[in-house]
Amino acid sequence: MRNWTGTDLISFYQVLHDSYGHQHWWPSDSAFETIIGAILAQNVSWNGAFQAVCALSEAHLLDPHSLYNAGPSLIAPLIRSSRYYNQKANKIMNFLEWFLSSCKGEIAKMMAIPTERARDELLTISGFGPETVDSILLYALEKPIFVVDAYTRRIGSRQGWFKQTATYAQMQEYFMDRLSPDVALYNDFHAQIVNLGNKVCKKNPLCDTCPVRIGSGLPGCIHGKNQQTIQSPEII
Ligand code: SF4
C-alpha cells in the first residue's frame, strides 16, 4: 500500500479543489438542521435528503422540541423522499431523546461536550454509525474529525492508500494520522472525495476525465485505468 505523507494528501486535495472549486458543505441554516440532514442523508442521494429537510422546515418542525412533540407518525410521511423513512423517523426520535435529556435541546451544550465523549455518546444512539456521528461532529459541531464513507473506500483503495477491505477506523486513521486537525480542510476534503466518487471515480471509473489521473502531477491510481503505476516505489 502507499504510505503518503500529509503533504501528498493535501496536494491531492488541492488538485480536486482547483478542478471543482470549494464544495461549501454542509448546506443548511443551522447546526440542528445539519444534524437532521446527516440522519436523513444515510443511504440516499443528497437530493432525497434535502427534500425531506425542506418538508420538515415547511412544517415548522426544524426545532428540537417541535420535532420531538410531532413524533414519528407525523415525521415519517414528511421525510418520505429520504427512503427508509419510518426507520429514519425513529432515528430522529432516538437522537432527540438523547439531545433533550443530555443537552436540554441546546446546540451550545452539545458543542461543549469534549469531542471523544460526544462521539462515544452519539455512537450509543440506536441507528447511528460512525459515518453519521462523524458527519454531525464535523459539519454541525465543527469538530476536527475526518469523515470517511463508501466513496473514500473506493477512491482510497484505487489510490492504494488502504485495502478495499479496510475498516472505517483504518480509513479514518489514514487521514487523521497525516493531516493536522483542521476543520476547514476536513470539511472540504471529504466533500471533494464525495464529489469525485459521485461524478468520476464511479464503479466504472471515468479515468480519462479525472483530475487526479496520471499527468496531473499526482502518482495516479494502482487500480482503474491508471494501474500502470502499480510498480511505483511508493507502494510498499
Ligand atoms: S484516475 Fe480513475 S480510478 Fe483513479 S481516482 Fe480518477 S477515476 Fe478513480
CSV table of C-alpha atoms and ligand atoms in Angstrom, one decimal:
chain,number,residue,atom,x,y,z
A,1,MET,CA,0.0,0.0,0.0
A,2,ARG,CA,1.1,3.6,-0.4
A,3,ASN,CA,2.3,5.5,2.6
A,4,TRP,CA,1.5,9.0,1.5
A,5,THR,CA,2.5,12.0,3.6
A,6,GLY,CA,0.2,14.7,4.8
A,7,THR,CA,1.7,16.9,2.1
A,8,ASP,CA,0.9,14.3,-0.6
A,9,LEU,CA,-2.7,14.2,0.6
A,10,ILE,CA,-3.0,18.0,0.6
A,11,SER,CA,-1.7,18.0,-3.0
A,12,PHE,CA,-4.4,15.5,-3.9
A,13,TYR,CA,-7.0,17.7,-2.2
A,14,GLN,CA,-5.7,20.8,-3.9
A,15,VAL,CA,-6.0,19.2,-7.3
A,16,LEU,CA,-9.6,18.4,-6.6
A,17,HIS,CA,-10.3,21.9,-5.2
A,18,ASP,CA,-8.7,23.5,-8.2
A,19,SER,CA,-10.8,21.4,-10.5
A,20,TYR,CA,-14.2,21.6,-8.8
A,21,GLY,CA,-14.0,24.6,-6.5
A,22,HIS,CA,-14.9,24.7,-2.8
A,23,GLN,CA,-17.9,22.4,-2.2
A,24,HIS,CA,-19.5,24.6,0.5
A,25,TRP,CA,-20.7,21.8,2.7
A,26,TRP,CA,-23.0,21.5,4.7
A,27,PRO,CA,-25.8,23.5,3.0
A,28,SER,CA,-28.1,24.3,6.0
A,29,ASP,CA,-29.4,27.2,8.0
A,30,SER,CA,-28.4,25.9,11.5
A,31,ALA,CA,-26.4,23.2,13.2
A,32,PHE,CA,-29.6,21.5,14.2
A,33,GLU,CA,-30.7,21.3,10.6
A,34,THR,CA,-27.3,19.8,9.7
A,35,ILE,CA,-27.8,17.1,12.3
A,36,ILE,CA,-31.2,16.2,11.0
A,37,GLY,CA,-29.8,16.3,7.5
A,38,ALA,CA,-27.0,13.9,8.4
A,39,ILE,CA,-29.5,11.4,9.7
A,40,LEU,CA,-31.7,11.8,6.6
A,41,ALA,CA,-28.7,11.5,4.2
A,42,GLN,CA,-28.0,7.9,5.3
A,43,ASN,CA,-28.1,5.6,2.2
A,44,VAL,CA,-29.8,8.1,-0.1
A,45,SER,CA,-28.8,10.8,-2.6
A,46,TRP,CA,-28.4,14.3,-1.1
A,47,ASN,CA,-31.4,15.4,-3.2
A,48,GLY,CA,-33.7,13.0,-1.4
A,49,ALA,CA,-32.4,14.1,2.0
A,50,PHE,CA,-32.7,17.7,1.0
A,51,GLN,CA,-36.3,17.4,0.0
A,52,ALA,CA,-37.0,15.8,3.4
A,53,VAL,CA,-35.3,18.6,5.3
A,54,CYS,CA,-37.3,21.2,3.3
A,55,ALA,CA,-40.5,19.4,4.1
A,56,LEU,CA,-39.7,19.5,7.8
A,57,SER,CA,-38.8,23.2,7.5
A,58,GLU,CA,-42.1,24.0,5.7
A,59,ALA,CA,-43.9,22.2,8.5
A,60,HIS,CA,-42.0,24.4,11.1
A,61,LEU,CA,-40.5,21.3,12.6
A,62,LEU,CA,-36.8,22.1,12.4
A,63,ASP,CA,-36.7,22.8,16.1
A,64,PRO,CA,-35.9,20.0,18.7
A,65,HIS,CA,-39.0,20.4,20.8
A,66,SER,CA,-41.4,20.8,17.9
A,67,LEU,CA,-39.9,17.8,16.2
A,68,TYR,CA,-40.0,15.6,19.3
A,69,ASN,CA,-43.6,16.6,20.0
A,70,ALA,CA,-44.6,15.8,16.4
A,71,GLY,CA,-43.4,12.2,16.9
A,72,PRO,CA,-42.6,9.5,14.3
A,73,SER,CA,-46.1,9.3,12.9
A,74,LEU,CA,-46.0,12.9,11.8
A,75,ILE,CA,-42.3,13.0,10.8
A,76,ALA,CA,-42.3,9.8,8.7
A,77,PRO,CA,-44.6,11.0,5.9
A,78,LEU,CA,-42.8,14.3,5.6
A,79,ILE,CA,-39.4,12.6,5.1
A,80,ARG,CA,-40.6,10.0,2.6
A,81,SER,CA,-38.2,11.3,-0.1
A,82,SER,CA,-35.2,10.2,2.1
A,83,ARG,CA,-36.1,6.5,1.8
A,84,TYR,CA,-36.4,4.2,4.8
A,85,TYR,CA,-38.5,7.0,6.2
A,86,ASN,CA,-40.0,5.0,9.1
A,87,GLN,CA,-36.6,3.9,10.3
A,88,LYS,CA,-35.3,7.5,9.9
A,89,ALA,CA,-38.2,8.9,11.8
A,90,ASN,CA,-37.3,6.6,14.7
A,91,LYS,CA,-33.6,7.5,14.4
A,92,ILE,CA,-34.5,11.2,14.6
A,93,MET,CA,-36.6,10.5,17.7
A,94,ASN,CA,-33.7,8.4,19.2
A,95,PHE,CA,-31.4,11.4,18.7
A,96,LEU,CA,-33.9,13.9,20.1
A,97,GLU,CA,-34.4,11.8,23.3
A,98,TRP,CA,-30.6,12.0,23.9
A,99,PHE,CA,-30.3,15.6,22.8
A,100,LEU,CA,-33.2,16.8,25.0
A,101,SER,CA,-32.1,14.9,28.1
A,102,SER,CA,-28.3,15.3,27.8
A,103,CYS,CA,-28.1,18.8,26.2
A,104,LYS,CA,-31.5,20.3,27.0
A,105,GLY,CA,-32.0,20.7,23.3
A,106,GLU,CA,-29.3,23.3,23.1
A,107,ILE,CA,-26.6,23.0,20.4
A,108,ALA,CA,-24.2,25.1,22.6
A,109,LYS,CA,-24.4,22.5,25.3
A,110,MET,CA,-23.7,19.7,22.8
A,111,MET,CA,-20.7,21.6,21.4
A,112,ALA,CA,-19.3,22.0,24.9
A,113,ILE,CA,-19.1,18.2,25.4
A,114,PRO,CA,-15.5,17.0,24.8
A,115,THR,CA,-15.2,15.5,21.3
A,116,GLU,CA,-14.4,12.0,22.3
A,117,ARG,CA,-17.1,11.8,24.8
A,118,ALA,CA,-19.6,13.3,22.4
A,119,ARG,CA,-18.6,10.7,19.8
A,120,ASP,CA,-18.9,7.9,22.3
A,121,GLU,CA,-22.4,9.1,23.4
A,122,LEU,CA,-23.7,9.6,19.9
A,123,LEU,CA,-22.5,6.1,18.9
A,124,THR,CA,-24.7,4.6,21.6
A,125,ILE,CA,-27.8,6.0,19.8
A,126,SER,CA,-29.7,3.3,18.0
A,127,GLY,CA,-29.3,3.6,14.3
A,128,PHE,CA,-26.2,5.9,14.5
A,129,GLY,CA,-23.0,4.5,12.9
A,130,PRO,CA,-19.6,6.2,12.7
A,131,GLU,CA,-20.2,8.0,9.4
A,132,THR,CA,-23.4,9.7,10.7
A,133,VAL,CA,-21.8,10.5,14.0
A,134,ASP,CA,-18.6,11.9,12.5
A,135,SER,CA,-20.7,13.9,9.9
A,136,ILE,CA,-22.5,15.5,12.9
A,137,LEU,CA,-19.3,16.2,14.7
A,138,LEU,CA,-17.6,17.8,11.7
A,139,TYR,CA,-20.3,19.5,9.9
A,140,ALA,CA,-22.7,20.5,12.7
A,141,LEU,CA,-20.3,21.0,15.6
A,142,GLU,CA,-17.2,21.9,13.7
A,143,LYS,CA,-15.0,19.3,15.5
A,144,PRO,CA,-11.8,18.1,13.7
A,145,ILE,CA,-13.0,14.6,12.8
A,146,PHE,CA,-12.3,13.3,9.3
A,147,VAL,CA,-15.4,11.6,7.8
A,148,VAL,CA,-15.0,8.6,5.5
A,149,ASP,CA,-17.6,6.7,3.5
A,150,ALA,CA,-18.1,4.3,0.6
A,151,TYR,CA,-16.6,6.8,-1.8
A,152,THR,CA,-13.5,7.2,0.3
A,153,ARG,CA,-13.1,3.4,0.3
A,154,ARG,CA,-13.4,3.2,-3.5
A,155,ILE,CA,-11.0,6.1,-4.2
A,156,GLY,CA,-8.6,5.3,-1.4
A,157,SER,CA,-8.3,1.7,-2.4
A,158,ARG,CA,-7.8,2.7,-6.1
A,159,GLN,CA,-5.1,5.2,-4.9
A,160,GLY,CA,-3.5,2.5,-2.8
A,161,TRP,CA,-3.9,4.3,0.5
A,162,PHE,CA,-5.6,1.3,2.1
A,163,LYS,CA,-7.2,-2.0,1.1
A,164,GLN,CA,-10.7,-2.2,-0.2
A,165,THR,CA,-11.5,-4.2,2.9
A,166,ALA,CA,-10.2,-1.6,5.3
A,167,THR,CA,-12.4,-0.8,8.3
A,168,TYR,CA,-14.0,2.6,8.9
A,169,ALA,CA,-11.4,3.3,11.6
A,170,GLN,CA,-8.5,2.3,9.4
A,171,MET,CA,-9.6,4.6,6.6
A,172,GLN,CA,-10.2,7.5,9.0
A,173,GLU,CA,-6.8,6.9,10.7
A,174,TYR,CA,-5.1,7.1,7.3
A,175,PHE,CA,-6.2,10.8,7.0
A,176,MET,CA,-6.1,11.8,10.7
A,177,ASP,CA,-2.6,10.4,11.2
A,178,ARG,CA,-1.3,12.5,8.4
A,179,LEU,CA,-3.3,15.7,8.4
A,180,SER,CA,-3.4,18.4,11.1
A,181,PRO,CA,-6.7,18.7,12.9
A,182,ASP,CA,-8.1,21.4,10.6
A,183,VAL,CA,-11.9,21.6,10.5
A,184,ALA,CA,-12.0,23.6,7.2
A,185,LEU,CA,-9.7,21.2,5.5
A,186,TYR,CA,-11.5,18.1,6.8
A,187,ASN,CA,-14.8,19.7,5.7
A,188,ASP,CA,-14.0,20.3,2.1
A,189,PHE,CA,-11.6,17.3,1.7
A,190,HIS,CA,-14.4,14.8,2.4
A,191,ALA,CA,-16.8,16.9,0.2
A,192,GLN,CA,-14.3,16.7,-2.7
A,193,ILE,CA,-14.0,12.9,-2.3
A,194,VAL,CA,-17.7,12.5,-2.4
A,195,ASN,CA,-18.0,14.7,-5.4
A,196,LEU,CA,-15.2,12.8,-7.2
A,197,GLY,CA,-16.7,9.4,-6.4
A,198,ASN,CA,-20.2,10.6,-7.4
A,199,LYS,CA,-19.2,12.1,-10.7
A,200,VAL,CA,-16.0,10.5,-12.0
A,201,CYS,CA,-14.5,7.7,-9.8
A,202,LYS,CA,-17.6,5.6,-10.3
A,203,LYS,CA,-17.9,1.8,-10.1
A,204,ASN,CA,-16.7,2.0,-13.7
A,205,PRO,CA,-14.3,4.9,-13.4
A,206,LEU,CA,-14.1,7.7,-15.9
A,207,CYS,CA,-10.4,8.0,-15.7
A,208,ASP,CA,-9.9,10.0,-18.9
A,209,THR,CA,-11.7,12.9,-17.3
A,210,CYS,CA,-10.3,12.5,-13.8
A,211,PRO,CA,-8.3,15.5,-12.4
A,212,VAL,CA,-6.1,13.1,-10.3
A,213,ARG,CA,-5.2,10.8,-13.3
A,214,ILE,CA,-1.6,10.3,-14.3
A,215,GLY,CA,-0.2,13.5,-15.7
A,216,SER,CA,-1.9,15.6,-13.1
A,217,GLY,CA,1.3,15.8,-11.1
A,218,LEU,CA,0.0,13.1,-8.8
A,219,PRO,CA,1.2,9.5,-9.0
A,220,GLY,CA,-2.1,8.1,-10.4
A,221,CYS,CA,-4.0,5.1,-9.2
A,222,ILE,CA,-3.0,1.5,-8.7
A,223,HIS,CA,-6.4,0.3,-9.9
A,224,GLY,CA,-8.7,1.5,-12.7
A,225,LYS,CA,-7.2,2.6,-16.0
A,226,ASN,CA,-4.1,4.1,-14.2
A,227,GLN,CA,-2.8,0.8,-12.9
A,228,GLN,CA,0.5,1.1,-14.8
A,229,THR,CA,1.7,2.9,-11.7
A,230,ILE,CA,1.5,-0.3,-9.8
A,231,GLN,CA,5.3,-0.7,-9.9
A,232,SER,CA,5.8,2.7,-8.2
A,233,PRO,CA,8.4,2.6,-5.5
A,234,GLU,CA,5.9,4.3,-3.2
A,235,ILE,CA,3.9,1.1,-3.0
A,236,ILE,CA,5.0,-1.0,0.0
B,1,SF4,S1,-7.9,8.0,-12.2
B,1,SF4,FE1,-9.7,6.7,-12.4
B,1,SF4,S2,-9.5,5.2,-10.7
B,1,SF4,FE2,-8.1,6.9,-10.2
B,1,SF4,S3,-9.4,8.3,-8.9
B,1,SF4,FE3,-9.6,9.0,-11.1
B,1,SF4,S4,-11.4,8.0,-11.9
B,1,SF4,FE4,-10.8,6.9,-10.0
